[in-house]
Tab-separated table of C-alpha atoms in Angstrom:
chain	number	residue	atom	x	y	z
J	4	UNK	CA	95.475	102.246	110.295
J	5	UNK	CA	97.385	102.543	113.531
J	6	UNK	CA	101.084	102.342	112.633
J	7	UNK	CA	103.875	102.118	115.190
J	8	UNK	CA	107.475	103.262	115.035
J	9	UNK	CA	110.167	102.308	117.527
J	10	UNK	CA	113.723	103.633	117.771
J	11	UNK	CA	114.119	107.210	116.542
J	12	UNK	CA	117.665	107.389	115.220
J	13	UNK	CA	119.188	109.295	112.353
J	14	UNK	CA	117.489	107.382	109.519
J	15	UNK	CA	114.083	107.604	111.190
J	16	UNK	CA	114.438	111.361	111.606
J	17	UNK	CA	115.774	112.015	108.106
J	18	UNK	CA	113.589	109.653	106.074
J	19	UNK	CA	110.739	107.830	107.791
J	20	UNK	CA	109.181	110.464	110.047
J	21	UNK	CA	109.020	113.093	107.259
J	22	UNK	CA	107.270	110.623	104.918
J	23	UNK	CA	104.977	108.873	107.408
J	24	UNK	CA	103.884	112.106	109.071
J	25	UNK	CA	102.525	113.242	105.680
J	26	UNK	CA	100.907	109.918	104.779
J	27	UNK	CA	97.124	110.025	104.768
J	28	UNK	CA	95.010	107.350	106.407
J	29	UNK	CA	97.403	106.369	109.179
J	30	UNK	CA	97.719	107.221	112.882
J	31	UNK	CA	101.316	107.184	114.106
J	32	UNK	CA	102.284	105.741	117.491
J	33	UNK	CA	105.921	106.489	118.365
J	34	UNK	CA	108.019	104.704	121.003
J	35	UNK	CA	111.456	105.770	122.228
J	36	UNK	CA	113.073	105.929	125.667
J	37	UNK	CA	114.526	109.365	124.934
J	38	UNK	CA	112.184	111.975	126.416
J	39	UNK	CA	113.840	114.868	124.553
J	40	UNK	CA	113.278	113.036	121.266
J	41	UNK	CA	109.588	112.568	122.085
J	42	UNK	CA	109.210	116.276	122.851
J	43	UNK	CA	110.951	117.169	119.600
J	44	UNK	CA	108.673	114.838	117.597
J	45	UNK	CA	105.584	116.283	119.272
J	46	UNK	CA	106.656	119.829	118.445
J	47	UNK	CA	107.796	119.090	114.894
J	48	UNK	CA	105.046	116.743	113.672
J	49	UNK	CA	102.173	117.293	116.138
J	50	UNK	CA	102.024	113.556	116.811
J	51	UNK	CA	99.935	112.838	119.902
J	52	UNK	CA	100.513	109.124	120.511
J	53	UNK	CA	103.960	109.003	122.105
J	54	UNK	CA	105.323	106.269	124.409
J	55	UNK	CA	108.388	105.620	126.512
J	56	UNK	CA	107.066	102.257	127.699
J	57	UNK	CA	107.366	99.420	125.186
J	58	UNK	CA	104.468	97.364	126.543
J	59	UNK	CA	102.066	100.309	126.450
J	60	UNK	CA	103.104	100.997	122.866
J	61	UNK	CA	102.665	97.316	121.975
J	62	UNK	CA	99.140	97.337	123.440
J	63	UNK	CA	98.104	100.536	121.628
J	64	UNK	CA	96.304	98.675	118.843
J	65	UNK	CA	98.924	99.086	116.113
J	66	UNK	CA	98.546	96.725	113.147
J	67	UNK	CA	102.087	97.274	111.831
J	68	UNK	CA	105.373	98.699	113.080
J	69	UNK	CA	108.507	100.310	111.665
J	70	UNK	CA	111.567	99.120	113.625
J	71	UNK	CA	114.451	101.630	113.574
J	72	UNK	CA	116.186	100.625	116.798
J	73	UNK	CA	119.747	99.269	116.988
J	74	UNK	CA	120.385	96.065	115.056
J	75	UNK	CA	121.271	94.303	118.324
J	76	UNK	CA	117.707	94.907	119.560
J	77	UNK	CA	115.932	93.787	116.383
J	78	UNK	CA	115.481	90.120	117.286
J	79	UNK	CA	113.797	90.759	120.647
J	80	UNK	CA	111.522	93.490	119.287
J	81	UNK	CA	110.517	91.585	116.138
J	82	UNK	CA	109.747	88.447	118.165
J	83	UNK	CA	107.353	90.395	120.399
J	84	UNK	CA	105.702	92.164	117.480
J	85	UNK	CA	105.111	88.908	115.600
J	86	UNK	CA	103.819	87.224	118.770
J	87	UNK	CA	101.234	90.013	118.976
J	88	UNK	CA	100.131	89.629	115.350
J	89	UNK	CA	101.793	92.855	114.186
J	90	UNK	CA	103.321	93.263	110.710
J	91	UNK	CA	106.962	94.389	110.741
J	92	UNK	CA	109.109	96.682	108.609
J	93	UNK	CA	112.726	96.653	109.797
J	94	UNK	CA	115.850	98.564	108.800
J	95	UNK	CA	118.428	96.302	107.210
J	96	UNK	CA	119.698	93.921	108.370
J	97	UNK	CA	117.089	91.839	110.159
J	98	UNK	CA	119.839	90.710	112.537
J	99	UNK	CA	123.612	90.324	112.347
J	100	UNK	CA	123.496	86.592	111.496
J	101	UNK	CA	121.675	84.389	109.038
J	102	UNK	CA	120.386	81.872	111.595
J	103	UNK	CA	118.306	84.343	113.619
J	104	UNK	CA	117.240	86.278	110.508
J	105	UNK	CA	115.963	83.047	108.947
J	106	UNK	CA	114.144	82.067	112.143
J	107	UNK	CA	112.320	85.402	112.274
J	108	UNK	CA	111.404	85.255	108.595
J	109	UNK	CA	110.006	81.719	108.962
J	110	UNK	CA	108.089	82.803	112.049
J	111	UNK	CA	106.517	85.708	110.161
J	112	UNK	CA	105.617	83.410	107.260
J	113	UNK	CA	104.044	80.821	109.564
J	114	UNK	CA	101.844	83.543	111.065
J	115	UNK	CA	100.964	85.118	107.720
J	116	UNK	CA	102.608	88.386	108.783
J	117	UNK	CA	104.863	90.712	106.858
J	118	UNK	CA	108.535	90.957	107.749
J	119	UNK	CA	109.800	93.461	105.213
J	120	UNK	CA	113.394	94.706	105.142
J	121	UNK	CA	114.053	98.350	104.274
J	122	UNK	CA	115.965	97.913	101.038
J	123	UNK	CA	114.963	101.329	99.678
J	124	UNK	CA	117.213	101.142	96.615
J	125	UNK	CA	114.787	98.748	94.921
J	126	UNK	CA	112.369	101.680	94.870
J	127	UNK	CA	114.897	104.437	94.054
J	128	UNK	CA	113.741	106.072	90.821
J	129	UNK	CA	117.200	106.150	89.136
J	130	UNK	CA	117.703	102.436	89.876
J	131	UNK	CA	114.263	101.652	88.493
J	132	UNK	CA	115.565	103.212	85.257
J	133	UNK	CA	118.483	100.761	85.378
J	134	UNK	CA	116.023	97.908	85.859
J	135	UNK	CA	114.549	98.767	82.445
J	136	UNK	CA	117.684	97.403	80.703
J	137	UNK	CA	116.624	94.086	79.206
J	138	UNK	CA	118.840	91.006	79.277
J	139	UNK	CA	121.813	92.641	81.016
J	140	UNK	CA	125.115	90.843	80.561
J	141	UNK	CA	126.930	92.735	83.303
J	142	UNK	CA	126.067	94.764	86.392
J	143	UNK	CA	128.749	96.620	88.360
J	144	UNK	CA	128.078	98.463	91.623
J	145	UNK	CA	130.500	100.332	93.871
J	146	UNK	CA	129.564	101.816	97.250
J	147	UNK	CA	132.702	103.284	98.788
J	148	UNK	CA	133.630	105.271	101.881
J	149	UNK	CA	136.729	106.968	103.249
J	150	UNK	CA	138.599	105.815	106.378
J	151	UNK	CA	135.884	103.426	107.583
J	152	UNK	CA	137.518	99.987	107.765
J	153	UNK	CA	135.495	97.968	110.245
J	154	UNK	CA	134.717	94.658	111.922
J	155	UNK	CA	133.706	92.276	109.152
J	156	UNK	CA	130.217	91.235	110.308
J	157	UNK	CA	129.048	94.801	110.906
J	158	UNK	CA	130.771	96.000	107.724
J	159	UNK	CA	128.943	93.399	105.636
J	160	UNK	CA	125.527	93.254	107.331
J	161	UNK	CA	125.170	96.983	108.057
J	162	UNK	CA	126.499	98.387	104.797
J	163	UNK	CA	127.621	95.962	102.095
J	164	UNK	CA	124.228	94.213	102.260
J	165	UNK	CA	122.829	97.203	100.320
J	166	UNK	CA	125.212	96.346	97.478
J	167	UNK	CA	124.231	92.679	97.608
J	168	UNK	CA	120.510	93.413	97.481
J	169	UNK	CA	120.868	95.956	94.676
J	170	UNK	CA	122.791	93.437	92.574
J	171	UNK	CA	120.061	90.855	93.172
J	172	UNK	CA	117.450	93.423	92.140
J	173	UNK	CA	119.219	94.429	88.923
J	174	UNK	CA	120.626	91.020	87.913
J	175	UNK	CA	117.605	88.889	86.951
J	176	UNK	CA	119.229	85.464	86.620
J	177	UNK	CA	119.679	82.385	88.831
J	178	UNK	CA	123.085	82.616	90.526
J	179	UNK	CA	125.286	79.665	89.615
J	180	UNK	CA	128.521	80.650	91.331
J	181	UNK	CA	129.634	83.166	93.951
J	182	UNK	CA	133.207	84.492	94.220
J	183	UNK	CA	134.309	86.567	97.221
J	184	UNK	CA	137.527	88.500	97.797
J	185	UNK	CA	138.533	91.037	100.432
J	186	UNK	CA	141.290	92.648	102.460
J	187	UNK	CA	141.584	92.044	106.210
J	188	UNK	CA	144.201	93.903	108.225
J	189	UNK	CA	144.634	94.161	112.004
J	190	UNK	CA	141.211	92.604	112.570
J	191	UNK	CA	139.439	95.081	110.298
J	192	UNK	CA	137.884	94.567	106.885
J	193	UNK	CA	139.041	97.190	104.384
J	194	UNK	CA	137.330	96.154	101.174
J	195	UNK	CA	135.107	93.475	99.638
J	196	UNK	CA	134.616	92.316	96.060
J	197	UNK	CA	131.631	90.066	95.337
J	198	UNK	CA	131.096	88.367	91.979
J	199	UNK	CA	127.799	86.670	91.107
J	200	UNK	CA	127.990	84.409	88.075
J	201	UNK	CA	125.119	83.237	85.882
J	202	UNK	CA	125.044	81.676	82.427
J	203	UNK	CA	123.795	85.000	81.017
J	204	UNK	CA	126.371	87.282	82.632
J	205	UNK	CA	128.120	88.599	85.726
J	206	UNK	CA	127.258	90.979	88.566
J	207	UNK	CA	130.088	92.574	90.535
J	208	UNK	CA	129.725	94.406	93.838
J	209	UNK	CA	132.567	96.427	95.355
J	210	UNK	CA	132.879	98.236	98.653
J	211	UNK	CA	136.121	99.968	99.607
J	212	UNK	CA	136.037	101.503	103.075
J	213	UNK	CA	139.430	103.174	102.465
J	214	UNK	CA	138.570	104.958	99.232
J	215	UNK	CA	139.203	108.500	100.429
J	216	UNK	CA	135.656	109.543	99.564
J	217	UNK	CA	132.022	108.509	99.848
J	218	UNK	CA	130.374	107.570	96.573
J	219	UNK	CA	127.933	105.120	95.013
J	220	UNK	CA	127.839	104.215	91.340
J	221	UNK	CA	126.073	101.541	89.346
J	222	UNK	CA	126.362	100.424	85.724
J	223	UNK	CA	124.051	98.029	83.911
J	224	UNK	CA	125.115	96.810	80.473
J	225	UNK	CA	123.588	94.830	77.645
J	226	UNK	CA	124.593	94.315	74.016
J	227	UNK	CA	123.070	97.642	72.987
J	228	UNK	CA	123.523	100.072	75.880
J	229	UNK	CA	125.369	100.908	79.078
J	230	UNK	CA	123.302	102.856	81.607
J	231	UNK	CA	124.904	104.500	84.665
J	232	UNK	CA	123.773	106.128	87.894
J	233	UNK	CA	126.032	108.143	90.191
J	234	UNK	CA	125.128	108.693	93.853
J	235	UNK	CA	121.508	107.532	93.335
J	236	UNK	CA	120.848	110.578	91.196
J	237	UNK	CA	121.509	111.257	87.523
J	238	UNK	CA	120.908	108.520	84.919
J	239	UNK	CA	123.173	108.499	81.860
J	240	UNK	CA	122.664	106.263	78.831
J	241	UNK	CA	125.617	105.401	76.565
J	242	UNK	CA	124.835	103.981	73.115
J	243	UNK	CA	127.678	103.756	70.597
J	244	UNK	CA	129.498	107.111	70.877
J	245	UNK	CA	126.470	108.993	72.166
J	246	UNK	CA	125.650	109.886	75.765
J	247	UNK	CA	122.203	110.974	76.899
J	248	UNK	CA	121.156	112.161	80.332
J	249	UNK	CA	117.715	110.788	81.035
J	250	UNK	CA	115.474	113.541	82.330
J	251	UNK	CA	113.993	113.680	85.823
J	252	UNK	CA	111.681	116.018	87.671
J	253	UNK	CA	113.796	118.696	89.399
J	254	UNK	CA	110.976	119.241	91.889
J	255	UNK	CA	110.859	115.606	92.918
J	256	UNK	CA	111.714	115.275	96.639
J	257	UNK	CA	115.036	113.620	97.469
J	258	UNK	CA	113.338	111.013	99.657
J	259	UNK	CA	111.171	110.011	96.697
J	260	UNK	CA	114.158	109.766	94.332
J	261	UNK	CA	116.037	107.615	96.850
J	262	UNK	CA	113.127	105.191	97.198
J	263	UNK	CA	111.815	105.931	100.683
J	264	UNK	CA	108.365	107.009	99.508
J	265	UNK	CA	108.116	103.871	97.367
J	266	UNK	CA	109.274	101.338	99.941
J	267	UNK	CA	107.052	102.813	102.674
J	268	UNK	CA	104.036	102.878	100.349
J	269	UNK	CA	104.663	99.256	99.319
J	270	UNK	CA	104.711	98.125	102.955
J	271	UNK	CA	101.592	100.044	103.946
J	272	UNK	CA	99.732	98.780	100.885
J	273	UNK	CA	100.670	95.179	101.732
J	274	UNK	CA	99.475	95.695	105.318
J	275	UNK	CA	96.211	97.174	104.058
J	276	UNK	CA	95.640	94.320	101.598
J	277	UNK	CA	96.660	91.674	104.110
J	278	UNK	CA	98.337	89.638	101.386
J	279	UNK	CA	101.909	88.377	101.613
J	280	UNK	CA	103.506	86.347	98.842
J	281	UNK	CA	105.819	83.470	99.681
J	282	UNK	CA	108.306	84.997	97.244
J	283	UNK	CA	108.634	88.175	99.320
J	284	UNK	CA	109.997	86.269	102.331
J	285	UNK	CA	112.729	84.625	100.275
J	286	UNK	CA	113.554	87.838	98.404
J	287	UNK	CA	114.190	89.810	101.598
J	288	UNK	CA	116.229	86.964	103.107
J	289	UNK	CA	118.412	86.279	100.051
J	290	UNK	CA	120.784	89.197	100.658
J	291	UNK	CA	121.313	87.947	104.224
J	292	UNK	CA	122.232	84.489	102.869
J	293	UNK	CA	124.965	85.965	100.658
J	294	UNK	CA	126.087	88.362	103.408
J	295	UNK	CA	126.666	85.371	105.713
J	296	UNK	CA	128.732	83.684	102.968
J	297	UNK	CA	130.863	86.829	102.640
J	298	UNK	CA	131.527	86.957	106.384
J	299	UNK	CA	132.332	83.228	106.569
J	300	UNK	CA	134.696	83.485	103.587
J	301	UNK	CA	136.593	86.529	104.817
J	302	UNK	CA	136.654	85.459	108.456
């Protein structure tokens, strides 16, 4: 398969190029306006199909594309890809607002094309261990940073959306009520607390951008066990007064543990099969729906 990639920023360099360049059965076609970046990619990965011109890249025969450009450019690029019958994988968020994100998702669905959002935490091996907890009554996730208060829409759609999607992944119940709290000061959002209520339990998502440190921790609880993950790494099970660290493969690559191998493989497999479920469109859009509610509530 001919697979395209456009926009070679930090995440593309750290995660997607290392995985895709080692993936068998695909031919990579890379597009970026930065000539130095193209030279670096050619030298590092021996990739031959490199483009600075978008239209030439678009006409190269790619069947699917990974979009890693700025969020502001997503809508224009995705529109053109879908118009040319090309499946799309895009870094979260699709766009910075629900209206345009919904339009693009409906457009993809009407054309029978994939529009998959890069929520890698669904495929992170430690979080898949949390997913094993049956009938959870509470899920709590914190994803904090130090000295990073920011404009609310970017704060929520660029970063907090990961928390939203992870809660939706780990909390398997229909949401009956949503509660949102936060701190705004001098036009900047400092922290957000999201509470999802269902008859069976509660899911709480917290992001504090003035926490003095960067950390991510998740707890999933049921009547018999509490299972925790710190910084998408070690899994600890607490039952009664006993704690057990669930074993993992020390040789497992970090990108595999953090879900990048899994999410990329899932997209490529869906492209290969040519089958897209109606459920997948709604699943990838749902976090954007809640993100818009958070922004509207906090102003």
